[in-house]
Amino acid sequence: MNGASREALAAGRESLDALTDNTSADATKLADELAAVTTLLDREVSLRRVLTDPAQSGEAKAELAQRLLSGQVGGETVDLVSGMVRSRWSRSRDLVDATEELANTADLTAAQKAGALDGVEDELFRFGRIVSSSPELRSALTDKAATATAKGELLRSLLGGKANVTTERLVVRLVTQPRGRSLEAGLESLSKLAAARRDRMVAVVTSAVPLSDRQKQRLGAVLAKLYGREMHLNLDVDPAVLGGITVQVGDEVINGSIAERLDEATRRLAG
């Protein structure tokens, strides 16, 4: 997002945080209702254009949102969406993307309150790896001829009782409502959103053999100092790395042996 949409999304995030900081707020209910609003806005192109029309006053757009949503979703969701449409948006599509992000964030907030956010992050990463290594599963989950109900049932059979309920909710929603994204892109976006919930960056670490606890601690500490933020390590093992390690942080990929890379990072910090 750019310009006005970025500012509008930031305001929406602040409003959601203010709501979910209240211990009485039901973050999971907010997630369900925001997801329903996302579906509505994604389907009704003319509606979202009206709600983002810069020629209309913010108050008029908020009143329209209130009339449409009152009685369909809770008051907290109505207030949140009304506040969002008061903002200016660069593109009408950005409002849909922002509402979806807030729905996912609400689910992640529920996991965070339950002390399960770390586990959800790891499960999203692992599920992405499973999909990448199983063309048959990916095909089944992205088959346009298959119904959303069938895909949801398949995912629940795979994840039910084996993954955190938030992981299941996020993945089911992504697969059944892809909104034109690839499955891989959607999972990556969810993983980054989960990391951002803790104000952390994600480092995807691929090594030929599992790292020891000491190596993980050293690598995490060095990367955190290099990037200036706490780093969450998503660990993967691939014998093809030939005894070395690959670290990807965003678009940057670092290759080299564990010892060489850590030594180089230490030298950079010392310099």
PDB file of C-alpha atoms in Angstrom:
ATOM      1  CA  MET A   1       0.000   0.000   0.000  1.00  0.00           C
ATOM      2  CA  ASN A   2       1.099   3.567  -0.642  1.00  0.00           C
ATOM      3  CA  GLY A   3       0.273   7.058   0.559  1.00  0.00           C
ATOM      4  CA  ALA A   4      -3.172   7.517   2.007  1.00  0.00           C
ATOM      5  CA  SER A   5      -3.915   3.789   2.188  1.00  0.00           C
ATOM      6  CA  ARG A   6      -0.835   3.130   4.291  1.00  0.00           C
ATOM      7  CA  GLU A   7      -1.865   5.816   6.763  1.00  0.00           C
ATOM      8  CA  ALA A   8      -5.435   4.506   6.837  1.00  0.00           C
ATOM      9  CA  LEU A   9      -4.234   0.967   7.545  1.00  0.00           C
ATOM     10  CA  ALA A  10      -1.980   2.207  10.340  1.00  0.00           C
ATOM     11  CA  ALA A  11      -4.969   3.954  11.912  1.00  0.00           C
ATOM     12  CA  GLY A  12      -7.017   0.768  11.593  1.00  0.00           C
ATOM     13  CA  ARG A  13      -4.294  -1.236  13.321  1.00  0.00           C
ATOM     14  CA  GLU A  14      -4.227   1.248  16.192  1.00  0.00           C
ATOM     15  CA  SER A  15      -7.994   1.027  16.571  1.00  0.00           C
ATOM     16  CA  LEU A  16      -7.889  -2.769  16.585  1.00  0.00           C
ATOM     17  CA  ASP A  17      -5.091  -2.787  19.164  1.00  0.00           C
ATOM     18  CA  ALA A  18      -7.107  -0.429  21.356  1.00  0.00           C
ATOM     19  CA  LEU A  19     -10.079  -2.788  21.161  1.00  0.00           C
ATOM     20  CA  THR A  20      -8.147  -5.984  21.800  1.00  0.00           C
ATOM     21  CA  ASP A  21      -6.107  -4.477  24.636  1.00  0.00           C
ATOM     22  CA  ASN A  22      -9.396  -4.523  26.514  1.00  0.00           C
ATOM     23  CA  THR A  23      -9.506  -7.898  28.258  1.00  0.00           C
ATOM     24  CA  SER A  24     -13.260  -8.119  27.721  1.00  0.00           C
ATOM     25  CA  ALA A  25     -12.937  -7.918  23.938  1.00  0.00           C
ATOM     26  CA  ASP A  26     -13.409 -11.203  22.084  1.00  0.00           C
ATOM     27  CA  ALA A  27     -10.611 -11.138  19.499  1.00  0.00           C
ATOM     28  CA  THR A  28     -11.807 -14.328  17.824  1.00  0.00           C
ATOM     29  CA  LYS A  29     -15.296 -12.890  17.335  1.00  0.00           C
ATOM     30  CA  LEU A  30     -13.758  -9.722  15.896  1.00  0.00           C
ATOM     31  CA  ALA A  31     -11.740 -11.867  13.493  1.00  0.00           C
ATOM     32  CA  ASP A  32     -14.834 -13.718  12.283  1.00  0.00           C
ATOM     33  CA  GLU A  33     -16.798 -10.514  11.785  1.00  0.00           C
ATOM     34  CA  LEU A  34     -13.972  -8.679  10.026  1.00  0.00           C
ATOM     35  CA  ALA A  35     -13.536 -11.702   7.759  1.00  0.00           C
ATOM     36  CA  ALA A  36     -17.248 -11.512   6.909  1.00  0.00           C
ATOM     37  CA  VAL A  37     -16.881  -7.809   6.074  1.00  0.00           C
ATOM     38  CA  THR A  38     -13.871  -8.658   3.895  1.00  0.00           C
ATOM     39  CA  THR A  39     -15.967 -11.152   1.949  1.00  0.00           C
ATOM     40  CA  LEU A  40     -18.718  -8.569   1.496  1.00  0.00           C
ATOM     41  CA  LEU A  41     -16.354  -5.856   0.259  1.00  0.00           C
ATOM     42  CA  ASP A  42     -14.492  -8.270  -1.992  1.00  0.00           C
ATOM     43  CA  ARG A  43     -17.763  -9.343  -3.628  1.00  0.00           C
ATOM     44  CA  GLU A  44     -19.483  -5.957  -3.847  1.00  0.00           C
ATOM     45  CA  VAL A  45     -17.180  -3.845  -5.994  1.00  0.00           C
ATOM     46  CA  SER A  46     -19.597  -0.912  -6.242  1.00  0.00           C
ATOM     47  CA  LEU A  47     -20.014  -0.811  -2.454  1.00  0.00           C
ATOM     48  CA  ARG A  48     -16.312  -0.591  -1.725  1.00  0.00           C
ATOM     49  CA  ARG A  49     -15.955   2.120  -4.349  1.00  0.00           C
ATOM     50  CA  VAL A  50     -18.634   4.169  -2.628  1.00  0.00           C
ATOM     51  CA  LEU A  51     -16.998   3.598   0.770  1.00  0.00           C
ATOM     52  CA  THR A  52     -13.642   4.827  -0.541  1.00  0.00           C
ATOM     53  CA  ASP A  53     -14.917   7.614  -2.791  1.00  0.00           C
ATOM     54  CA  PRO A  54     -12.831  10.729  -1.992  1.00  0.00           C
ATOM     55  CA  ALA A  55     -15.675  12.916  -3.233  1.00  0.00           C
ATOM     56  CA  GLN A  56     -17.861  11.723  -0.335  1.00  0.00           C
ATOM     57  CA  SER A  57     -17.386  13.006   3.201  1.00  0.00           C
ATOM     58  CA  GLY A  58     -15.924  10.638   5.765  1.00  0.00           C
ATOM     59  CA  GLU A  59     -18.991  11.006   7.938  1.00  0.00           C
ATOM     60  CA  ALA A  60     -21.349  10.088   5.081  1.00  0.00           C
ATOM     61  CA  LYS A  61     -19.338   6.954   4.337  1.00  0.00           C
ATOM     62  CA  ALA A  62     -19.232   6.008   8.008  1.00  0.00           C
ATOM     63  CA  GLU A  63     -23.012   6.390   8.283  1.00  0.00           C
ATOM     64  CA  LEU A  64     -23.485   4.137   5.245  1.00  0.00           C
ATOM     65  CA  ALA A  65     -21.218   1.478   6.769  1.00  0.00           C
ATOM     66  CA  GLN A  66     -23.153   1.681  10.032  1.00  0.00           C
ATOM     67  CA  ARG A  67     -26.508   1.248   8.288  1.00  0.00           C
ATOM     68  CA  LEU A  68     -25.266  -1.754   6.326  1.00  0.00           C
ATOM     69  CA  LEU A  69     -23.500  -3.543   9.172  1.00  0.00           C
ATOM     70  CA  SER A  70     -25.618  -2.778  12.230  1.00  0.00           C
ATOM     71  CA  GLY A  71     -27.390  -5.939  13.299  1.00  0.00           C
ATOM     72  CA  GLN A  72     -25.130  -8.055  11.080  1.00  0.00           C
ATOM     73  CA  VAL A  73     -21.968  -7.776  13.187  1.00  0.00           C
ATOM     74  CA  GLY A  74     -21.204  -6.538  16.683  1.00  0.00           C
ATOM     75  CA  GLY A  75     -20.936  -2.901  17.656  1.00  0.00           C
ATOM     76  CA  GLU A  76     -17.148  -3.053  18.030  1.00  0.00           C
ATOM     77  CA  THR A  77     -16.771  -4.256  14.448  1.00  0.00           C
ATOM     78  CA  VAL A  78     -19.220  -1.636  13.176  1.00  0.00           C
ATOM     79  CA  ASP A  79     -17.223   1.098  14.921  1.00  0.00           C
ATOM     80  CA  LEU A  80     -13.932  -0.255  13.601  1.00  0.00           C
ATOM     81  CA  VAL A  81     -15.100  -0.449   9.980  1.00  0.00           C
ATOM     82  CA  SER A  82     -16.819   2.930  10.219  1.00  0.00           C
ATOM     83  CA  GLY A  83     -13.545   4.445  11.366  1.00  0.00           C
ATOM     84  CA  MET A  84     -11.709   2.834   8.469  1.00  0.00           C
ATOM     85  CA  VAL A  85     -14.050   4.212   5.815  1.00  0.00           C
ATOM     86  CA  ARG A  86     -13.693   7.694   7.293  1.00  0.00           C
ATOM     87  CA  SER A  87     -10.048   7.532   6.216  1.00  0.00           C
ATOM     88  CA  ARG A  88      -8.806   8.241   2.706  1.00  0.00           C
ATOM     89  CA  TRP A  89      -7.738   5.293   0.547  1.00  0.00           C
ATOM     90  CA  SER A  90      -5.527   5.348  -2.543  1.00  0.00           C
ATOM     91  CA  ARG A  91      -7.452   2.453  -4.102  1.00  0.00           C
ATOM     92  CA  SER A  92     -10.771   0.894  -3.197  1.00  0.00           C
ATOM     93  CA  ARG A  93      -9.105  -2.543  -3.196  1.00  0.00           C
ATOM     94  CA  ASP A  94      -6.835  -1.431  -0.366  1.00  0.00           C
ATOM     95  CA  LEU A  95      -9.812  -1.220   1.979  1.00  0.00           C
ATOM     96  CA  VAL A  96     -10.527  -4.911   1.374  1.00  0.00           C
ATOM     97  CA  ASP A  97      -6.890  -5.885   1.928  1.00  0.00           C
ATOM     98  CA  ALA A  98      -6.746  -3.850   5.124  1.00  0.00           C
ATOM     99  CA  THR A  99      -9.937  -5.371   6.521  1.00  0.00           C
ATOM    100  CA  GLU A 100      -8.592  -8.846   5.812  1.00  0.00           C
ATOM    101  CA  GLU A 101      -5.300  -8.012   7.520  1.00  0.00           C
ATOM    102  CA  LEU A 102      -7.143  -6.812  10.610  1.00  0.00           C
ATOM    103  CA  ALA A 103      -9.179 -10.039  10.676  1.00  0.00           C
ATOM    104  CA  ASN A 104      -5.966 -12.074  10.623  1.00  0.00           C
ATOM    105  CA  THR A 105      -4.375  -9.807  13.221  1.00  0.00           C
ATOM    106  CA  ALA A 106      -7.348 -10.280  15.524  1.00  0.00           C
ATOM    107  CA  ASP A 107      -6.907 -14.056  15.319  1.00  0.00           C
ATOM    108  CA  LEU A 108      -3.181 -13.716  16.025  1.00  0.00           C
ATOM    109  CA  THR A 109      -3.982 -11.462  18.976  1.00  0.00           C
ATOM    110  CA  ALA A 110      -6.199 -14.200  20.399  1.00  0.00           C
ATOM    111  CA  ALA A 111      -3.280 -16.621  20.074  1.00  0.00           C
ATOM    112  CA  GLN A 112      -0.944 -14.110  21.705  1.00  0.00           C
ATOM    113  CA  LYS A 113      -3.279 -13.668  24.662  1.00  0.00           C
ATOM    114  CA  ALA A 114      -3.368 -17.448  25.057  1.00  0.00           C
ATOM    115  CA  GLY A 115       0.446 -17.621  24.993  1.00  0.00           C
ATOM    116  CA  ALA A 116       0.359 -19.581  21.734  1.00  0.00           C
ATOM    117  CA  LEU A 117       1.718 -17.077  19.208  1.00  0.00           C
ATOM    118  CA  ASP A 118       5.148 -18.715  18.926  1.00  0.00           C
ATOM    119  CA  GLY A 119       3.531 -22.051  18.180  1.00  0.00           C
ATOM    120  CA  VAL A 120       1.262 -20.521  15.536  1.00  0.00           C
ATOM    121  CA  GLU A 121       4.259 -18.904  13.817  1.00  0.00           C
ATOM    122  CA  ASP A 122       6.075 -22.216  13.686  1.00  0.00           C
ATOM    123  CA  GLU A 123       3.007 -24.108  12.472  1.00  0.00           C
ATOM    124  CA  LEU A 124       2.404 -21.647   9.634  1.00  0.00           C
ATOM    125  CA  PHE A 125       5.997 -22.063   8.535  1.00  0.00           C
ATOM    126  CA  ARG A 126       5.853 -25.856   8.750  1.00  0.00           C
ATOM    127  CA  PHE A 127       2.592 -26.003   6.858  1.00  0.00           C
ATOM    128  CA  GLY A 128       4.158 -23.923   4.106  1.00  0.00           C
ATOM    129  CA  ARG A 129       7.013 -26.399   3.883  1.00  0.00           C
ATOM    130  CA  ILE A 130       4.574 -29.316   3.731  1.00  0.00           C
ATOM    131  CA  VAL A 131       2.674 -27.688   0.883  1.00  0.00           C
ATOM    132  CA  SER A 132       5.913 -26.987  -0.996  1.00  0.00           C
ATOM    133  CA  SER A 133       6.994 -30.609  -0.724  1.00  0.00           C
ATOM    134  CA  SER A 134       3.613 -32.104  -1.682  1.00  0.00           C
ATOM    135  CA  PRO A 135       2.363 -31.199  -5.183  1.00  0.00           C
ATOM    136  CA  GLU A 136      -0.698 -33.385  -4.646  1.00  0.00           C
ATOM    137  CA  LEU A 137      -1.725 -31.489  -1.517  1.00  0.00           C
ATOM    138  CA  ARG A 138      -1.082 -28.114  -3.126  1.00  0.00           C
ATOM    139  CA  SER A 139      -3.141 -29.144  -6.136  1.00  0.00           C
ATOM    140  CA  ALA A 140      -6.039 -30.222  -3.930  1.00  0.00           C
ATOM    141  CA  LEU A 141      -5.976 -26.981  -1.952  1.00  0.00           C
ATOM    142  CA  THR A 142      -5.793 -24.733  -5.012  1.00  0.00           C
ATOM    143  CA  ASP A 143      -8.144 -26.672  -7.303  1.00  0.00           C
ATOM    144  CA  LYS A 144     -10.631 -24.133  -8.658  1.00  0.00           C
ATOM    145  CA  ALA A 145     -13.135 -26.912  -9.336  1.00  0.00           C
ATOM    146  CA  ALA A 146     -13.208 -27.929  -5.662  1.00  0.00           C
ATOM    147  CA  THR A 147     -15.664 -26.191  -3.361  1.00  0.00           C
ATOM    148  CA  ALA A 148     -14.594 -24.101  -0.394  1.00  0.00           C
ATOM    149  CA  THR A 149     -16.431 -26.561   1.844  1.00  0.00           C
ATOM    150  CA  ALA A 150     -14.437 -29.501   0.499  1.00  0.00           C
ATOM    151  CA  LYS A 151     -11.148 -27.648   0.949  1.00  0.00           C
ATOM    152  CA  GLY A 152     -12.088 -26.658   4.471  1.00  0.00           C
ATOM    153  CA  GLU A 153     -12.945 -30.230   5.378  1.00  0.00           C
ATOM    154  CA  LEU A 154      -9.634 -31.447   3.952  1.00  0.00           C
ATOM    155  CA  LEU A 155      -7.700 -28.911   6.002  1.00  0.00           C
ATOM    156  CA  ARG A 156      -9.586 -29.710   9.172  1.00  0.00           C
ATOM    157  CA  SER A 157      -8.811 -33.390   8.688  1.00  0.00           C
ATOM    158  CA  LEU A 158      -5.133 -32.509   8.327  1.00  0.00           C
ATOM    159  CA  LEU A 159      -4.855 -29.892  11.071  1.00  0.00           C
ATOM    160  CA  GLY A 160      -7.672 -30.651  13.490  1.00  0.00           C
ATOM    161  CA  GLY A 161      -6.251 -31.663  16.858  1.00  0.00           C
ATOM    162  CA  LYS A 162      -2.694 -31.416  15.518  1.00  0.00           C
ATOM    163  CA  ALA A 163      -2.280 -27.655  15.168  1.00  0.00           C
ATOM    164  CA  ASN A 164      -3.335 -24.672  17.222  1.00  0.00           C
ATOM    165  CA  VAL A 165      -6.904 -23.587  16.550  1.00  0.00           C
ATOM    166  CA  THR A 166      -5.653 -20.188  15.351  1.00  0.00           C
ATOM    167  CA  THR A 167      -3.377 -21.831  12.797  1.00  0.00           C
ATOM    168  CA  GLU A 168      -6.299 -23.876  11.535  1.00  0.00           C
ATOM    169  CA  ARG A 169      -8.553 -20.820  11.314  1.00  0.00           C
ATOM    170  CA  LEU A 170      -5.977 -18.764   9.413  1.00  0.00           C
ATOM    171  CA  VAL A 171      -5.101 -21.506   6.947  1.00  0.00           C
ATOM    172  CA  VAL A 172      -8.715 -22.475   6.289  1.00  0.00           C
ATOM    173  CA  ARG A 173      -9.618 -18.851   5.639  1.00  0.00           C
ATOM    174  CA  LEU A 174      -6.656 -18.380   3.312  1.00  0.00           C
ATOM    175  CA  VAL A 175      -7.391 -21.514   1.281  1.00  0.00           C
ATOM    176  CA  THR A 176     -11.146 -21.044   1.050  1.00  0.00           C
ATOM    177  CA  GLN A 177     -10.899 -17.305   0.319  1.00  0.00           C
ATOM    178  CA  PRO A 178      -7.617 -16.862  -1.585  1.00  0.00           C
ATOM    179  CA  ARG A 179      -8.657 -13.607  -3.269  1.00  0.00           C
ATOM    180  CA  GLY A 180      -6.346 -14.190  -6.211  1.00  0.00           C
ATOM    181  CA  ARG A 181      -3.178 -14.910  -4.218  1.00  0.00           C
ATOM    182  CA  SER A 182      -1.012 -17.978  -4.498  1.00  0.00           C
ATOM    183  CA  LEU A 183      -1.091 -20.274  -1.496  1.00  0.00           C
ATOM    184  CA  GLU A 184       2.612 -19.709  -0.895  1.00  0.00           C
ATOM    185  CA  ALA A 185       2.253 -15.918  -0.954  1.00  0.00           C
ATOM    186  CA  GLY A 186      -0.665 -16.079   1.447  1.00  0.00           C
ATOM    187  CA  LEU A 187       1.203 -18.270   3.931  1.00  0.00           C
ATOM    188  CA  GLU A 188       4.252 -16.019   3.754  1.00  0.00           C
ATOM    189  CA  SER A 189       2.068 -12.997   4.434  1.00  0.00           C
ATOM    190  CA  LEU A 190       0.508 -14.684   7.465  1.00  0.00           C
ATOM    191  CA  SER A 191       3.932 -15.637   8.791  1.00  0.00           C
ATOM    192  CA  LYS A 192       5.160 -12.046   8.498  1.00  0.00           C
ATOM    193  CA  LEU A 193       2.011 -10.764  10.167  1.00  0.00           C
ATOM    194  CA  ALA A 194       2.525 -13.148  13.071  1.00  0.00           C
ATOM    195  CA  ALA A 195       6.111 -11.962  13.461  1.00  0.00           C
ATOM    196  CA  ALA A 196       5.073  -8.325  13.287  1.00  0.00           C
ATOM    197  CA  ARG A 197       2.634  -9.000  16.118  1.00  0.00           C
ATOM    198  CA  ARG A 198       5.694  -9.294  18.333  1.00  0.00           C
ATOM    199  CA  ASP A 199       7.579  -6.571  16.451  1.00  0.00           C
ATOM    200  CA  ARG A 200       9.987  -9.189  15.223  1.00  0.00           C
ATOM    201  CA  MET A 201      11.522 -10.018  11.896  1.00  0.00           C
ATOM    202  CA  VAL A 202      11.499 -13.542  10.482  1.00  0.00           C
ATOM    203  CA  ALA A 203      14.686 -15.282   9.418  1.00  0.00           C
ATOM    204  CA  VAL A 204      14.236 -18.486   7.415  1.00  0.00           C
ATOM    205  CA  VAL A 205      17.263 -20.612   8.307  1.00  0.00           C
ATOM    206  CA  THR A 206      18.080 -23.671   6.207  1.00  0.00           C
ATOM    207  CA  SER A 207      20.939 -25.900   7.365  1.00  0.00           C
ATOM    208  CA  ALA A 208      22.286 -29.283   6.331  1.00  0.00           C
ATOM    209  CA  VAL A 209      21.813 -30.639   9.852  1.00  0.00           C
ATOM    210  CA  PRO A 210      19.727 -29.407  12.800  1.00  0.00           C
ATOM    211  CA  LEU A 211      21.336 -26.521  14.670  1.00  0.00           C
ATOM    212  CA  SER A 212      22.247 -26.974  18.295  1.00  0.00           C
ATOM    213  CA  ASP A 213      20.576 -24.797  20.912  1.00  0.00           C
ATOM    214  CA  ARG A 214      23.826 -22.842  21.278  1.00  0.00           C
ATOM    215  CA  GLN A 215      24.047 -22.235  17.533  1.00  0.00           C
ATOM    216  CA  LYS A 216      20.419 -21.079  17.405  1.00  0.00           C
ATOM    217  CA  GLN A 217      20.978 -18.682  20.296  1.00  0.00           C
ATOM    218  CA  ARG A 218      24.150 -17.252  18.745  1.00  0.00           C
ATOM    219  CA  LEU A 219      22.585 -16.891  15.324  1.00  0.00           C
ATOM    220  CA  GLY A 220      19.459 -15.244  16.716  1.00  0.00           C
ATOM    221  CA  ALA A 221      21.509 -12.805  18.807  1.00  0.00           C
ATOM    222  CA  VAL A 222      23.788 -11.822  15.923  1.00  0.00           C
ATOM    223  CA  LEU A 223      20.912 -11.336  13.480  1.00  0.00           C
ATOM    224  CA  ALA A 224      18.993  -9.265  16.036  1.00  0.00           C
ATOM    225  CA  LYS A 225      22.005  -6.951  16.405  1.00  0.00           C
ATOM    226  CA  LEU A 226      22.545  -6.741  12.653  1.00  0.00           C
ATOM    227  CA  TYR A 227      18.936  -5.845  11.891  1.00  0.00           C
ATOM    228  CA  GLY A 228      18.130  -3.948  15.068  1.00  0.00           C
ATOM    229  CA  ARG A 229      15.061  -6.024  15.885  1.00  0.00           C
ATOM    230  CA  GLU A 230      14.257  -9.245  17.676  1.00  0.00           C
ATOM    231  CA  MET A 231      14.538 -12.107  15.205  1.00  0.00           C
ATOM    232  CA  HIS A 232      12.291 -15.161  15.000  1.00  0.00           C
ATOM    233  CA  LEU A 233      14.059 -18.144  13.451  1.00  0.00           C
ATOM    234  CA  ASN A 234      12.085 -20.479  11.198  1.00  0.00           C
ATOM    235  CA  LEU A 235      14.332 -23.528  11.006  1.00  0.00           C
ATOM    236  CA  ASP A 236      14.469 -26.009   8.161  1.00  0.00           C
ATOM    237  CA  VAL A 237      16.856 -28.862   7.341  1.00  0.00           C
ATOM    238  CA  ASP A 238      18.055 -29.592   3.808  1.00  0.00           C
ATOM    239  CA  PRO A 239      21.046 -31.909   3.257  1.00  0.00           C
ATOM    240  CA  ALA A 240      21.613 -30.196  -0.108  1.00  0.00           C
ATOM    241  CA  VAL A 241      23.046 -27.201   1.740  1.00  0.00           C
ATOM    242  CA  LEU A 242      26.220 -29.315   1.989  1.00  0.00           C
ATOM    243  CA  GLY A 243      27.233 -28.620   5.538  1.00  0.00           C
ATOM    244  CA  GLY A 244      26.508 -24.909   5.385  1.00  0.00           C
ATOM    245  CA  ILE A 245      23.625 -22.623   6.123  1.00  0.00           C
ATOM    246  CA  THR A 246      21.346 -20.231   4.277  1.00  0.00           C
ATOM    247  CA  VAL A 247      19.621 -17.380   6.083  1.00  0.00           C
ATOM    248  CA  GLN A 248      16.891 -15.354   4.400  1.00  0.00           C
ATOM    249  CA  VAL A 249      15.613 -12.161   6.001  1.00  0.00           C
ATOM    250  CA  GLY A 250      13.044 -10.501   3.773  1.00  0.00           C
ATOM    251  CA  ASP A 251      14.605 -10.235   0.324  1.00  0.00           C
ATOM    252  CA  GLU A 252      18.175 -10.626   1.598  1.00  0.00           C
ATOM    253  CA  VAL A 253      19.758 -14.065   1.388  1.00  0.00           C
ATOM    254  CA  ILE A 254      22.953 -14.870   3.284  1.00  0.00           C
ATOM    255  CA  ASN A 255      24.945 -17.952   2.297  1.00  0.00           C
ATOM    256  CA  GLY A 256      27.945 -19.506   4.013  1.00  0.00           C
ATOM    257  CA  SER A 257      29.003 -21.974   6.650  1.00  0.00           C
ATOM    258  CA  ILE A 258      27.689 -21.472  10.147  1.00  0.00           C
ATOM    259  CA  ALA A 259      31.053 -20.681  11.640  1.00  0.00           C
ATOM    260  CA  GLU A 260      32.154 -18.408   8.792  1.00  0.00           C
ATOM    261  CA  ARG A 261      28.918 -16.446   8.779  1.00  0.00           C
ATOM    262  CA  LEU A 262      28.840 -15.971  12.526  1.00  0.00           C
ATOM    263  CA  ASP A 263      32.477 -14.887  12.538  1.00  0.00           C
ATOM    264  CA  GLU A 264      31.832 -12.430   9.702  1.00  0.00           C
ATOM    265  CA  ALA A 265      28.791 -11.025  11.488  1.00  0.00           C
ATOM    266  CA  THR A 266      30.819 -10.634  14.684  1.00  0.00           C
ATOM    267  CA  ARG A 267      33.556  -8.793  12.791  1.00  0.00           C
ATOM    268  CA  ARG A 268      30.963  -6.465  11.249  1.00  0.00           C
ATOM    269  CA  LEU A 269      29.536  -5.696  14.653  1.00  0.00           C
ATOM    270  CA  ALA A 270      32.998  -5.068  16.105  1.00  0.00           C
ATOM    271  CA  GLY A 271      33.840  -2.729  13.197  1.00  0.00           C
TER     272      GLY A 271
END
